[in-house]
Amino acid sequence: MGHIQQNVSSAGYFDGNVQLETATHTLFVDAFLQNNRLDHVTQVMGYHPAYLDHFLRTQHFILRGDGPLPYDYRHYIAIMASGRHQCNYLIALQKQEFLLQGGAHTWLKGLDYIPQKLRNLYDINKILAHQPWLLNKSHIEKLTKGKDSWSLAEVVHAIVILTHFHSLCSFVFSCGVNQEVDQIGAHTYPASDGGTNATAICVDPSNINISKSQPKDIPISNRKDWKYSSNLSPPSPTEPEVGITTLMQRMKTLSEHNEECTPVELTKRFENVESQSAELGAVGAEPQEAPADICVFVEDPSFIYHDFAKRHDDDIVTFRVQDYSWDDHGYSLVNRLYNDVGNLLDDKFKTAYNLTYYTMGGRTDVDTSRFRRAIWNYIQCLLGIRHDDYNYGEINQLLERTLKTFIKSACCYPERVTKKDYDRVLREFKHSEKVHVNLMVLEARMQAELLYALRTVNRYMTN
């Protein structure tokens, strides 16, 4: 899905919504001027300019804005995070940024060549990426005491970068984003002269007007549009997908019959969804051993996601949002230790969660809030987080097995997800709507990792 190649000002990019086209175009120009490229992630997120604006602001702030960590450390931490999911796309981009910030070439040989201070971060990286419930005070203490110690502000900055890139790996794989034109492994297509050209966007900076009020069109190579490719994919051979009409009827029924449940019943329904999710496999086979150029950034590759419901330690209990929430606890703590980042993260979470155009497939005037909440809460359920006031029975009403499998894979095993998996799920939905589902995977996962990390930091500070 990395090959968006339609001119952003052409009719139909957002079903004729000129306001969205203009907003997206302006953001694309800004992103190009900041990064000297219009990367594929930005292009795919361009379906949702309100979200893209917050995403670009946040990413720019944590990598280039004020903060306690040196710039080369920031990009190397991004490489370490992306390595956990073998995401060569992000690793390659962050290697370039690392060198542009004056990073030492020798560090790119792998973890054996980096300062011990950075190396000490690796346990937290590994745990947050796959089993964040295992994080405890001793991990924070190990970083902040003794030689090569970190300040708490540095720890929180590093955690924000780690969680950002772990989650971004989920988005890259679940949307099928391809390598950039200047990356090894970039896709090519036959050119009219019999040669090959890369499938990435080609932008001539001389044609870009720096004025934000009247940006010129970004010239884009004329290629076969990926937008229609999902129509060519076969449906799941095992289970027919629930159609949008049925889904809308179920949402309507749930709205009309707001069921009252006792706390005991709500707990039972959460545990039921949790145990069912543990029976779901991941799409695709286990990936082969990572290429050598990725392996050098990975320690303990056998440490991967295990279902929270099957955890071995009975002392690790479900994370109840009522006890430690983003709104009441995490937001203020992260803002206190890393100035202003809480505001950016909060805007980004809320935009992804609340985003709606009141459409579903070809239908309009649809209240999608129940569907969106089911997706968000299911993602966090996979990571052992429970919202006490939510009836988890709605998840089984609104999310069918194939969608749950896709979401679980995108969140917990993103390296196994391919463009074919993207094509086979939510087949009646528009691409923009499927991208929105993947944005919720990104944000709900990031928020879950941050909740575990910030609760642990808070325990370390107060005990």
Short mmCIF file of C-alpha atoms in Angstrom, two decimals:
data_model
loop_
_atom_site.label_atom_id
_atom_site.label_comp_id
_atom_site.label_asym_id
_atom_site.label_seq_id
_atom_site.Cartn_x
_atom_site.Cartn_y
_atom_site.Cartn_z
CA MET A 1 0.00 0.00 0.00
CA GLY A 2 3.06 2.17 -0.19
CA HIS A 3 2.47 3.01 -3.78
CA ILE A 4 -0.03 5.83 -3.59
CA GLN A 5 0.62 7.57 -6.86
CA GLN A 6 -2.49 9.57 -7.59
CA ASN A 7 -1.97 13.31 -7.83
CA VAL A 8 -3.22 14.68 -4.54
CA SER A 9 -5.07 17.50 -6.24
CA SER A 10 -6.85 15.29 -8.77
CA ALA A 11 -10.57 14.66 -8.51
CA GLY A 12 -11.63 11.57 -6.62
CA TYR A 13 -8.72 11.21 -4.22
CA PHE A 14 -11.12 11.79 -1.36
CA ASP A 15 -14.33 11.18 -3.26
CA GLY A 16 -14.32 14.74 -4.50
CA ASN A 17 -13.94 16.36 -1.10
CA VAL A 18 -11.85 19.35 -2.11
CA GLN A 19 -11.33 20.53 1.46
CA LEU A 20 -9.68 17.23 2.40
CA GLU A 21 -7.59 17.26 -0.77
CA THR A 22 -6.27 20.76 -0.03
CA ALA A 23 -5.48 19.94 3.61
CA THR A 24 -3.65 16.78 2.59
CA HIS A 25 -1.74 18.51 -0.18
CA THR A 26 -0.53 21.23 2.19
CA LEU A 27 0.62 18.62 4.72
CA PHE A 28 2.44 16.71 1.97
CA VAL A 29 4.33 19.85 0.99
CA ASP A 30 5.22 20.58 4.63
CA ALA A 31 6.39 17.00 5.13
CA PHE A 32 8.56 17.20 2.02
CA LEU A 33 10.14 20.46 3.11
CA GLN A 34 10.89 19.04 6.58
CA ASN A 35 12.24 15.67 5.46
CA ASN A 36 13.45 16.22 1.88
CA ARG A 37 11.17 13.38 0.87
CA LEU A 38 7.48 12.51 0.84
CA ASP A 39 7.65 9.07 2.41
CA HIS A 40 5.09 6.36 1.84
CA VAL A 41 3.79 6.36 5.42
CA THR A 42 2.89 10.04 5.08
CA GLN A 43 1.17 9.37 1.76
CA VAL A 44 -0.98 6.57 3.15
CA MET A 45 -1.90 8.60 6.23
CA GLY A 46 -2.85 11.39 3.82
CA TYR A 47 -6.32 9.86 3.62
CA HIS A 48 -6.88 11.43 7.03
CA PRO A 49 -5.30 14.91 7.12
CA ALA A 50 -6.61 15.74 10.59
CA TYR A 51 -4.73 12.74 11.94
CA LEU A 52 -1.67 13.20 9.71
CA ASP A 53 -1.21 16.73 11.05
CA HIS A 54 -0.96 15.44 14.64
CA PHE A 55 1.23 12.51 13.64
CA LEU A 56 3.76 14.69 11.82
CA ARG A 57 3.88 17.22 14.67
CA THR A 58 4.48 14.47 17.23
CA GLN A 59 7.11 12.62 15.22
CA HIS A 60 8.94 15.85 14.46
CA PHE A 61 8.89 16.85 18.15
CA ILE A 62 10.21 13.57 19.55
CA LEU A 63 12.95 13.28 16.92
CA ARG A 64 13.92 16.92 16.33
CA GLY A 65 12.28 19.11 18.96
CA ASP A 66 13.33 20.08 22.46
CA GLY A 67 14.07 17.11 24.66
CA PRO A 68 16.75 15.59 26.91
CA LEU A 69 18.17 13.04 24.45
CA PRO A 70 20.88 13.85 21.86
CA TYR A 71 19.62 13.69 18.28
CA ASP A 72 21.77 10.75 17.25
CA TYR A 73 20.47 8.75 20.25
CA ARG A 74 16.89 9.46 19.21
CA HIS A 75 17.31 7.97 15.74
CA TYR A 76 19.31 5.03 17.01
CA ILE A 77 16.56 4.23 19.53
CA ALA A 78 14.11 4.33 16.60
CA ILE A 79 16.32 1.77 14.79
CA MET A 80 16.40 -0.46 17.89
CA ALA A 81 12.60 -0.28 18.18
CA SER A 82 12.02 -1.07 14.49
CA GLY A 83 14.42 -4.00 14.71
CA ARG A 84 12.10 -5.84 17.12
CA HIS A 85 9.65 -6.30 14.22
CA GLN A 86 12.27 -6.65 11.48
CA CYS A 87 10.91 -3.50 9.84
CA ASN A 88 13.58 -2.76 7.27
CA TYR A 89 11.52 0.11 5.86
CA LEU A 90 11.78 2.15 9.08
CA ILE A 91 15.31 0.99 9.87
CA ALA A 92 16.56 2.25 6.51
CA LEU A 93 14.91 5.67 6.95
CA GLN A 94 16.21 6.06 10.49
CA LYS A 95 19.74 5.03 9.50
CA GLN A 96 19.78 7.93 7.04
CA GLU A 97 18.46 10.34 9.67
CA PHE A 98 20.98 9.04 12.21
CA LEU A 99 23.88 9.82 9.89
CA LEU A 100 22.44 13.23 8.98
CA GLN A 101 22.45 14.07 12.71
CA GLY A 102 26.15 13.28 12.91
CA GLY A 103 25.76 9.74 14.23
CA ALA A 104 28.87 7.53 14.19
CA HIS A 105 29.05 5.16 11.22
CA THR A 106 30.43 2.43 13.47
CA TRP A 107 27.18 2.31 15.50
CA LEU A 108 25.38 1.07 12.38
CA LYS A 109 27.44 -2.11 12.55
CA GLY A 110 25.13 -3.17 15.36
CA LEU A 111 24.48 -3.20 19.09
CA ASP A 112 28.01 -4.37 19.87
CA TYR A 113 29.35 -1.02 18.69
CA ILE A 114 27.15 1.40 20.62
CA PRO A 115 27.75 3.09 24.01
CA GLN A 116 26.82 1.01 27.04
CA LYS A 117 24.26 3.61 28.05
CA LEU A 118 22.26 2.95 24.88
CA ARG A 119 22.80 -0.79 25.14
CA ASN A 120 21.25 -0.73 28.63
CA LEU A 121 17.95 0.40 27.10
CA TYR A 122 17.51 -2.82 25.17
CA ASP A 123 15.60 -4.81 27.82
CA ILE A 124 12.91 -2.13 28.01
CA ASN A 125 12.76 -2.04 24.21
CA LYS A 126 12.23 -5.79 24.00
CA ILE A 127 9.65 -6.00 26.77
CA LEU A 128 7.55 -3.04 25.61
CA ALA A 129 7.50 -4.36 22.06
CA HIS A 130 6.12 -7.80 22.90
CA GLN A 131 5.04 -8.29 26.53
CA PRO A 132 4.74 -4.85 28.19
CA TRP A 133 3.09 -6.35 31.29
CA LEU A 134 6.51 -7.75 32.27
CA LEU A 135 8.00 -4.28 32.80
CA ASN A 136 8.74 -3.55 36.45
CA LYS A 137 10.54 -1.05 38.68
CA SER A 138 13.83 -2.92 38.50
CA HIS A 139 14.09 -2.15 34.77
CA ILE A 140 13.79 1.58 35.47
CA GLU A 141 16.15 1.37 38.43
CA LYS A 142 18.78 -0.44 36.36
CA LEU A 143 18.79 2.48 33.90
CA THR A 144 18.86 5.29 36.43
CA LYS A 145 21.49 3.99 38.85
CA GLY A 146 25.24 3.46 38.60
CA LYS A 147 27.57 4.07 35.71
CA ASP A 148 26.12 5.24 32.36
CA SER A 149 22.92 6.19 34.17
CA TRP A 150 19.88 7.81 32.57
CA SER A 151 17.87 10.66 34.02
CA LEU A 152 14.14 9.98 34.37
CA ALA A 153 13.49 12.61 31.69
CA GLU A 154 15.79 10.72 29.32
CA VAL A 155 14.07 7.43 30.16
CA VAL A 156 10.64 8.86 29.36
CA HIS A 157 11.88 10.43 26.12
CA ALA A 158 13.34 7.07 25.10
CA ILE A 159 10.11 5.25 26.01
CA VAL A 160 8.05 7.63 23.85
CA ILE A 161 10.35 6.97 20.87
CA LEU A 162 10.30 3.20 21.43
CA THR A 163 6.52 3.00 21.67
CA HIS A 164 6.09 5.32 18.66
CA PHE A 165 8.22 3.12 16.42
CA HIS A 166 6.94 -0.23 17.71
CA SER A 167 3.45 0.96 16.82
CA LEU A 168 4.53 2.48 13.54
CA CYS A 169 5.86 -0.96 12.54
CA SER A 170 2.28 -2.22 12.97
CA PHE A 171 1.03 0.45 10.56
CA VAL A 172 3.77 -0.10 7.98
CA PHE A 173 3.18 -3.84 7.74
CA SER A 174 -0.61 -3.79 8.06
CA CYS A 175 -0.94 -1.30 5.18
CA GLY A 176 1.65 -3.08 3.02
CA VAL A 177 3.89 -0.01 2.80
CA ASN A 178 6.73 -0.57 0.32
CA GLN A 179 10.34 0.54 0.42
CA GLU A 180 11.17 4.06 -0.70
CA VAL A 181 12.67 4.59 -4.15
CA ASP A 182 16.17 4.99 -2.71
CA GLN A 183 15.99 1.96 -0.42
CA ILE A 184 17.29 -1.51 -1.18
CA GLY A 185 14.40 -3.74 -2.16
CA ALA A 186 12.22 -0.97 -3.56
CA HIS A 187 9.59 -2.33 -5.92
CA THR A 188 9.95 -1.66 -9.63
CA TYR A 189 7.56 -1.69 -12.56
CA PRO A 190 8.16 -2.00 -16.32
CA ALA A 191 8.77 1.36 -17.97
CA SER A 192 7.59 2.21 -21.47
CA ASP A 193 11.14 1.94 -22.79
CA GLY A 194 11.51 -1.60 -21.49
CA GLY A 195 13.58 -0.60 -18.44
CA THR A 196 12.39 -0.41 -14.87
CA ASN A 197 11.45 2.43 -12.61
CA ALA A 198 10.93 2.40 -8.86
CA THR A 199 7.39 2.50 -7.58
CA ALA A 200 8.02 5.22 -5.05
CA ILE A 201 6.88 8.76 -5.52
CA CYS A 202 9.20 11.02 -7.53
CA VAL A 203 9.15 14.62 -6.35
CA ASP A 204 10.98 17.48 -7.99
CA PRO A 205 11.63 20.00 -5.21
CA SER A 206 12.02 22.80 -7.73
CA ASN A 207 8.32 22.46 -8.53
CA ILE A 208 7.18 22.94 -4.93
CA ASN A 209 5.89 26.30 -3.85
CA ILE A 210 6.93 26.96 -0.26
CA SER A 211 3.86 29.13 0.32
CA LYS A 212 1.41 27.22 2.54
CA SER A 213 -1.52 29.13 1.11
CA GLN A 214 -0.98 28.14 -2.53
CA PRO A 215 1.01 24.91 -2.78
CA LYS A 216 1.64 23.67 -6.30
CA ASP A 217 0.80 20.14 -7.37
CA ILE A 218 3.47 17.63 -6.48
CA PRO A 219 4.35 15.89 -9.74
CA ILE A 220 3.93 12.14 -9.46
CA SER A 221 4.86 9.31 -11.80
CA ASN A 222 1.91 7.97 -13.75
CA ARG A 223 1.50 4.34 -12.74
CA LYS A 224 -1.19 1.73 -12.17
CA ASP A 225 -3.12 2.77 -9.07
CA TRP A 226 -3.04 0.40 -6.09
CA LYS A 227 -6.42 1.69 -4.97
CA TYR A 228 -8.29 -0.90 -6.97
CA SER A 229 -5.99 -3.83 -6.27
CA SER A 230 -7.98 -5.16 -3.33
CA ASN A 231 -10.87 -5.87 -5.66
CA LEU A 232 -8.71 -8.54 -7.28
CA SER A 233 -8.01 -10.50 -4.09
CA PRO A 234 -10.04 -13.60 -3.28
CA PRO A 235 -12.14 -13.58 -0.13
CA SER A 236 -11.17 -15.71 2.82
CA PRO A 237 -11.58 -19.38 1.80
CA THR A 238 -12.65 -20.44 5.29
CA GLU A 239 -15.25 -17.94 6.45
CA PRO A 240 -17.52 -15.50 4.60
CA GLU A 241 -17.15 -11.94 5.83
CA VAL A 242 -20.03 -10.24 7.59
CA GLY A 243 -21.28 -7.52 5.27
CA ILE A 244 -21.68 -3.85 6.11
CA THR A 245 -25.48 -4.13 6.10
CA THR A 246 -25.36 -6.81 8.80
CA LEU A 247 -22.79 -4.83 10.79
CA MET A 248 -24.93 -1.68 10.69
CA GLN A 249 -27.95 -3.65 11.87
CA ARG A 250 -25.97 -5.04 14.79
CA MET A 251 -24.80 -1.55 15.79
CA LYS A 252 -28.38 -0.31 15.61
CA THR A 253 -29.60 -3.19 17.78
CA LEU A 254 -26.89 -2.57 20.38
CA SER A 255 -27.81 1.13 20.50
CA GLU A 256 -31.51 0.41 20.94
CA HIS A 257 -31.05 -2.26 23.61
CA ASN A 258 -28.43 -0.81 25.91
CA GLU A 259 -27.83 -3.80 28.14
CA GLU A 260 -27.29 -3.32 31.86
CA CYS A 261 -24.63 -5.68 33.19
CA THR A 262 -23.35 -6.31 36.70
CA PRO A 263 -19.62 -5.79 37.36
CA VAL A 264 -19.26 -9.57 37.67
CA GLU A 265 -20.86 -10.10 34.27
CA LEU A 266 -18.69 -7.39 32.68
CA THR A 267 -15.56 -9.07 34.05
CA LYS A 268 -16.73 -12.44 32.73
CA ARG A 269 -17.27 -11.00 29.25
CA PHE A 270 -13.81 -9.45 29.21
CA GLU A 271 -12.24 -12.75 30.22
CA ASN A 272 -14.27 -14.53 27.55
CA VAL A 273 -12.97 -12.22 24.79
CA GLU A 274 -9.45 -12.48 26.21
CA SER A 275 -9.47 -16.29 26.19
CA GLN A 276 -11.01 -16.39 22.69
CA SER A 277 -8.27 -14.09 21.39
CA ALA A 278 -5.67 -16.50 22.75
CA GLU A 279 -7.07 -19.19 20.46
CA LEU A 280 -6.58 -17.04 17.36
CA GLY A 281 -3.39 -17.57 15.41
CA ALA A 282 -1.55 -14.95 13.41
CA VAL A 283 -1.78 -14.50 9.67
CA GLY A 284 1.13 -15.89 7.70
CA ALA A 285 3.94 -18.13 8.82
CA GLU A 286 6.62 -17.26 11.32
CA PRO A 287 9.16 -15.10 9.52
CA GLN A 288 12.49 -16.63 8.68
CA GLU A 289 15.59 -15.44 10.45
CA ALA A 290 16.02 -11.74 9.89
CA PRO A 291 18.59 -10.59 7.32
CA ALA A 292 22.06 -9.93 8.67
CA ASP A 293 21.69 -6.15 8.35
CA ILE A 294 18.66 -6.29 10.69
CA CYS A 295 19.98 -8.99 13.04
CA VAL A 296 22.78 -6.72 14.21
CA PHE A 297 20.17 -4.49 15.86
CA VAL A 298 18.30 -7.35 17.55
CA GLU A 299 19.02 -9.22 20.76
CA ASP A 300 17.03 -12.28 21.86
CA PRO A 301 14.92 -12.63 18.67
CA SER A 302 13.02 -15.57 20.22
CA PHE A 303 11.36 -13.19 22.70
CA ILE A 304 8.00 -12.47 21.03
CA TYR A 305 4.37 -11.81 21.93
CA HIS A 306 2.62 -14.41 24.06
CA ASP A 307 -1.08 -14.16 24.78
CA PHE A 308 -1.73 -12.29 28.00
CA ALA A 309 -4.40 -14.85 28.88
CA LYS A 310 -1.70 -17.57 28.83
CA ARG A 311 0.83 -15.70 30.97
CA HIS A 312 2.75 -17.91 33.37
CA ASP A 313 3.02 -15.51 36.30
CA ASP A 314 -0.21 -15.34 38.32
CA ASP A 315 1.08 -12.19 40.05
CA ILE A 316 0.62 -10.26 36.79
CA VAL A 317 -2.98 -9.14 36.87
CA THR A 318 -5.13 -7.43 34.26
CA PHE A 319 -4.30 -3.75 33.84
CA ARG A 320 -7.48 -1.88 34.83
CA VAL A 321 -7.75 1.52 33.14
CA GLN A 322 -9.83 2.71 36.08
CA ASP A 323 -6.73 2.32 38.28
CA TYR A 324 -4.25 3.97 35.92
CA SER A 325 -5.56 5.77 32.86
CA TRP A 326 -4.02 7.97 30.22
CA ASP A 327 -6.37 10.88 30.92
CA ASP A 328 -6.00 10.89 34.71
CA HIS A 329 -2.44 9.67 35.21
CA GLY A 330 -0.24 9.00 32.17
CA TYR A 331 -0.82 12.31 30.43
CA SER A 332 0.27 14.45 33.39
CA LEU A 333 3.28 12.27 34.22
CA VAL A 334 4.70 12.24 30.70
CA ASN A 335 4.16 16.01 30.40
CA ARG A 336 5.95 16.59 33.70
CA LEU A 337 9.04 14.59 32.75
CA TYR A 338 9.13 15.48 29.04
CA ASN A 339 7.64 18.91 28.50
CA ASP A 340 4.79 19.31 26.01
CA VAL A 341 4.88 15.78 24.57
CA GLY A 342 1.76 14.82 26.54
CA ASN A 343 -0.31 17.44 24.69
CA LEU A 344 0.87 16.14 21.31
CA LEU A 345 0.23 12.51 22.21
CA ASP A 346 -3.18 13.31 23.68
CA ASP A 347 -4.29 15.10 20.51
CA LYS A 348 -3.04 12.20 18.37
CA PHE A 349 -4.80 9.51 20.45
CA LYS A 350 -8.08 11.42 20.52
CA THR A 351 -8.00 12.18 16.81
CA ALA A 352 -7.46 8.52 15.86
CA TYR A 353 -10.14 7.35 18.30
CA ASN A 354 -12.80 9.95 17.42
CA LEU A 355 -12.11 10.25 13.69
CA THR A 356 -15.23 9.70 11.60
CA TYR A 357 -16.78 10.88 8.36
CA TYR A 358 -20.03 9.08 9.27
CA THR A 359 -19.51 6.65 6.41
CA MET A 360 -19.14 2.89 6.16
CA GLY A 361 -18.40 1.54 2.73
CA GLY A 362 -20.86 3.34 0.45
CA ARG A 363 -23.26 4.21 3.28
CA THR A 364 -23.51 7.70 4.73
CA ASP A 365 -24.83 9.16 7.99
CA VAL A 366 -23.56 6.15 9.93
CA ASP A 367 -22.65 6.42 13.62
CA THR A 368 -19.48 4.33 13.71
CA SER A 369 -18.61 5.04 17.35
CA ARG A 370 -19.49 1.55 18.61
CA PHE A 371 -17.43 -0.12 15.90
CA ARG A 372 -14.45 2.15 16.60
CA ARG A 373 -14.65 1.58 20.34
CA ALA A 374 -14.82 -2.20 19.83
CA ILE A 375 -11.63 -2.11 17.74
CA TRP A 376 -9.74 0.12 20.20
CA ASN A 377 -10.72 -1.90 23.26
CA TYR A 378 -10.02 -5.21 21.53
CA ILE A 379 -6.47 -4.07 20.69
CA GLN A 380 -5.83 -3.10 24.30
CA CYS A 381 -7.45 -6.34 25.53
CA LEU A 382 -4.79 -8.24 23.54
CA LEU A 383 -2.22 -6.45 25.72
CA GLY A 384 -3.97 -7.22 29.01
CA ILE A 385 -5.73 -3.87 29.46
CA ARG A 386 -9.38 -3.73 30.55
CA HIS A 387 -11.83 -0.82 30.47
CA ASP A 388 -14.13 -1.59 33.41
CA ASP A 389 -17.09 0.34 32.02
CA TYR A 390 -17.12 -1.43 28.64
CA ASN A 391 -19.31 -4.38 27.70
CA TYR A 392 -16.83 -6.66 25.92
CA GLY A 393 -19.74 -8.70 24.60
CA GLU A 394 -20.04 -6.01 21.91
CA ILE A 395 -16.69 -7.07 20.46
CA ASN A 396 -18.05 -10.46 19.43
CA GLN A 397 -21.09 -8.76 17.92
CA LEU A 398 -19.12 -6.26 15.84
CA LEU A 399 -15.72 -7.82 15.08
CA GLU A 400 -15.80 -11.08 13.17
CA ARG A 401 -13.09 -13.70 13.44
CA THR A 402 -11.17 -12.67 10.29
CA LEU A 403 -11.01 -9.04 11.42
CA LYS A 404 -9.91 -10.07 14.93
CA THR A 405 -7.17 -12.23 13.43
CA PHE A 406 -5.98 -9.33 11.26
CA ILE A 407 -6.01 -6.89 14.20
CA LYS A 408 -4.19 -9.33 16.48
CA SER A 409 -1.55 -9.95 13.81
CA ALA A 410 -1.09 -6.24 13.05
CA CYS A 411 -0.75 -5.41 16.75
CA CYS A 412 1.28 -8.36 18.03
CA TYR A 413 3.00 -9.94 15.01
CA PRO A 414 3.16 -7.12 12.43
CA GLU A 415 6.13 -8.65 10.60
CA ARG A 416 3.84 -11.49 9.45
CA VAL A 417 1.24 -9.22 7.84
CA THR A 418 1.33 -8.63 4.08
CA LYS A 419 -0.61 -6.56 1.55
CA LYS A 420 -2.65 -9.68 0.74
CA ASP A 421 -3.85 -9.83 4.33
CA TYR A 422 -4.85 -6.17 4.09
CA ASP A 423 -6.76 -6.91 0.88
CA ARG A 424 -8.66 -9.85 2.32
CA VAL A 425 -10.13 -8.07 5.33
CA LEU A 426 -12.99 -5.52 5.42
CA ARG A 427 -13.58 -6.07 1.71
CA GLU A 428 -16.66 -3.81 1.51
CA PHE A 429 -14.85 -0.92 3.18
CA LYS A 430 -13.08 1.91 1.38
CA HIS A 431 -9.30 2.08 1.53
CA SER A 432 -9.50 5.20 3.67
CA GLU A 433 -11.62 3.29 6.21
CA LYS A 434 -9.22 0.34 6.27
CA VAL A 435 -6.32 2.74 6.79
CA HIS A 436 -8.27 4.24 9.70
CA VAL A 437 -8.55 0.78 11.30
CA ASN A 438 -4.77 0.48 11.02
CA LEU A 439 -4.34 3.94 12.57
CA MET A 440 -6.36 2.74 15.54
CA VAL A 441 -4.10 -0.31 15.81
CA LEU A 442 -1.11 2.07 15.85
CA GLU A 443 -2.55 4.43 18.47
CA ALA A 444 -4.28 1.93 20.77
CA ARG A 445 -1.10 -0.14 20.84
CA MET A 446 1.10 2.88 21.54
CA GLN A 447 -1.20 4.06 24.32
CA ALA A 448 -1.18 0.57 25.88
CA GLU A 449 2.63 0.38 25.87
CA LEU A 450 2.85 3.88 27.33
CA LEU A 451 0.36 3.04 30.09
CA TYR A 452 2.48 0.10 31.23
CA ALA A 453 5.69 2.12 31.00
CA LEU A 454 4.40 5.25 32.74
CA ARG A 455 2.71 3.27 35.52
CA THR A 456 6.06 1.56 36.11
CA VAL A 457 7.92 4.90 36.15
CA ASN A 458 5.35 6.25 38.59
CA ARG A 459 5.81 3.24 40.90
CA TYR A 460 9.57 3.72 40.76
CA MET A 461 9.23 7.41 41.67
CA THR A 462 6.76 6.91 44.53
CA ASN A 463 8.12 3.78 46.24
#
